[in-house]
Coordinates of C-alpha atoms in Angstrom, one line a residue:
M1 CA 4.6 5.9 -39.6
K2 CA 1.6 6.3 -41.2
R3 CA 1.8 7.6 -44.9
K4 CA 0.7 10.6 -44.9
S5 CA 2.8 11.7 -41.9
A6 CA 5.6 10.3 -44.0
E7 CA 4.2 12.2 -47.3
V8 CA 4.7 16.3 -45.0
I9 CA 7.8 14.9 -43.9
G10 CA 9.3 13.2 -46.9
N11 CA 8.2 16.9 -48.9
V12 CA 9.5 18.9 -46.2
L13 CA 12.6 17.7 -46.2
M14 CA 12.6 17.7 -50.5
G15 CA 11.7 21.2 -50.1
M16 CA 14.5 22.3 -47.6
G17 CA 16.5 20.3 -49.6
M18 CA 15.9 22.6 -52.7
V19 CA 16.6 25.9 -50.5
V20 CA 19.7 24.7 -48.8
M21 CA 21.0 23.8 -52.7
V22 CA 19.9 27.2 -54.1
G23 CA 20.9 29.3 -51.3
G24 CA 24.7 27.7 -51.7
V25 CA 24.7 28.3 -55.4
G26 CA 23.6 31.7 -54.8
Y27 CA 25.5 32.2 -51.8
S28 CA 28.5 31.2 -53.7
I29 CA 28.2 33.0 -57.2
L30 CA 27.8 36.4 -55.1
A31 CA 30.9 35.5 -52.9
E32 CA 32.7 35.1 -56.5
V33 CA 31.7 38.1 -58.8
S34 CA 30.0 40.8 -56.3
Q35 CA 32.0 43.8 -54.6
F36 CA 31.0 42.5 -50.9
N37 CA 34.1 41.4 -49.7
L38 CA 31.8 37.8 -48.3
P39 CA 34.4 35.7 -46.9
Q40 CA 35.7 32.9 -49.2
L41 CA 35.3 30.7 -46.1
F42 CA 31.5 30.6 -46.6
A43 CA 31.7 30.3 -49.8
H44 CA 33.3 26.8 -49.7
G45 CA 30.7 25.9 -47.2
A46 CA 28.0 27.0 -49.9
I47 CA 29.5 24.7 -52.0
M48 CA 29.3 21.9 -49.6
S49 CA 25.5 23.1 -49.0
I50 CA 24.8 21.6 -52.1
F51 CA 25.7 18.4 -51.7
I52 CA 23.5 18.8 -48.0
G53 CA 20.6 19.6 -50.0
A54 CA 20.9 17.0 -52.3
L55 CA 21.1 14.4 -49.6
L56 CA 18.2 16.1 -47.6
W57 CA 16.3 15.9 -51.2
L58 CA 17.0 12.0 -52.0
A59 CA 16.3 11.5 -47.9
G60 CA 13.0 13.3 -48.2
A61 CA 12.1 11.8 -51.4
R62 CA 13.0 7.8 -50.0
I63 CA 10.6 9.2 -46.9
G64 CA 7.9 10.5 -48.9
G65 CA 7.7 7.5 -51.4
R66 CA 8.8 9.1 -54.3
E67 CA 11.5 6.5 -55.6
R68 CA 9.2 4.8 -57.1
V69 CA 9.5 6.4 -60.2
A70 CA 13.4 5.2 -60.7
D71 CA 12.0 1.7 -60.0
R72 CA 9.0 2.4 -62.7
Y73 CA 11.8 2.7 -65.2
W74 CA 14.4 0.3 -63.8
W75 CA 11.4 -2.2 -64.4
V76 CA 11.1 -0.9 -68.2
K77 CA 14.3 -0.9 -68.7
H78 CA 15.1 -5.4 -67.7
F79 CA 11.6 -6.3 -68.8
D80 CA 10.1 -4.4 -71.9
K81 CA 10.9 -6.0 -75.2
R82 CA 11.6 -2.3 -77.1
C83 CA 14.2 -1.7 -74.7
Q84 CA 16.4 -4.9 -74.1
N85 CA 19.3 -5.7 -76.5
N86 CA 18.5 -8.3 -78.4
P87 CA 21.3 -9.6 -81.1
R88 CA 19.5 -11.5 -83.0
R89 CA 17.2 -8.1 -84.0
P90 CA 18.9 -6.0 -86.4
S91 CA 19.5 -2.1 -85.5
H92 CA 18.3 0.5 -86.9

């Protein structure tokens, strides 16, 4: 897959994940506090949609190449002298 198309597909999946998560949160809030008599079965499905949206978001980040941010922080944590625990260095 070409880099540009991977970025586009990743961004679309991340956008879909965000919409699904926000929609699930919104529906579950409306089902609990509103007078619309929304079915409770859908409210439980809305809570599940939050997790499905998060999975879509993570899949889009993986396809689009956005997981490099976590790699950078892993690199800093393991190889930056300021972030390592050193028993000889006194704590502040």
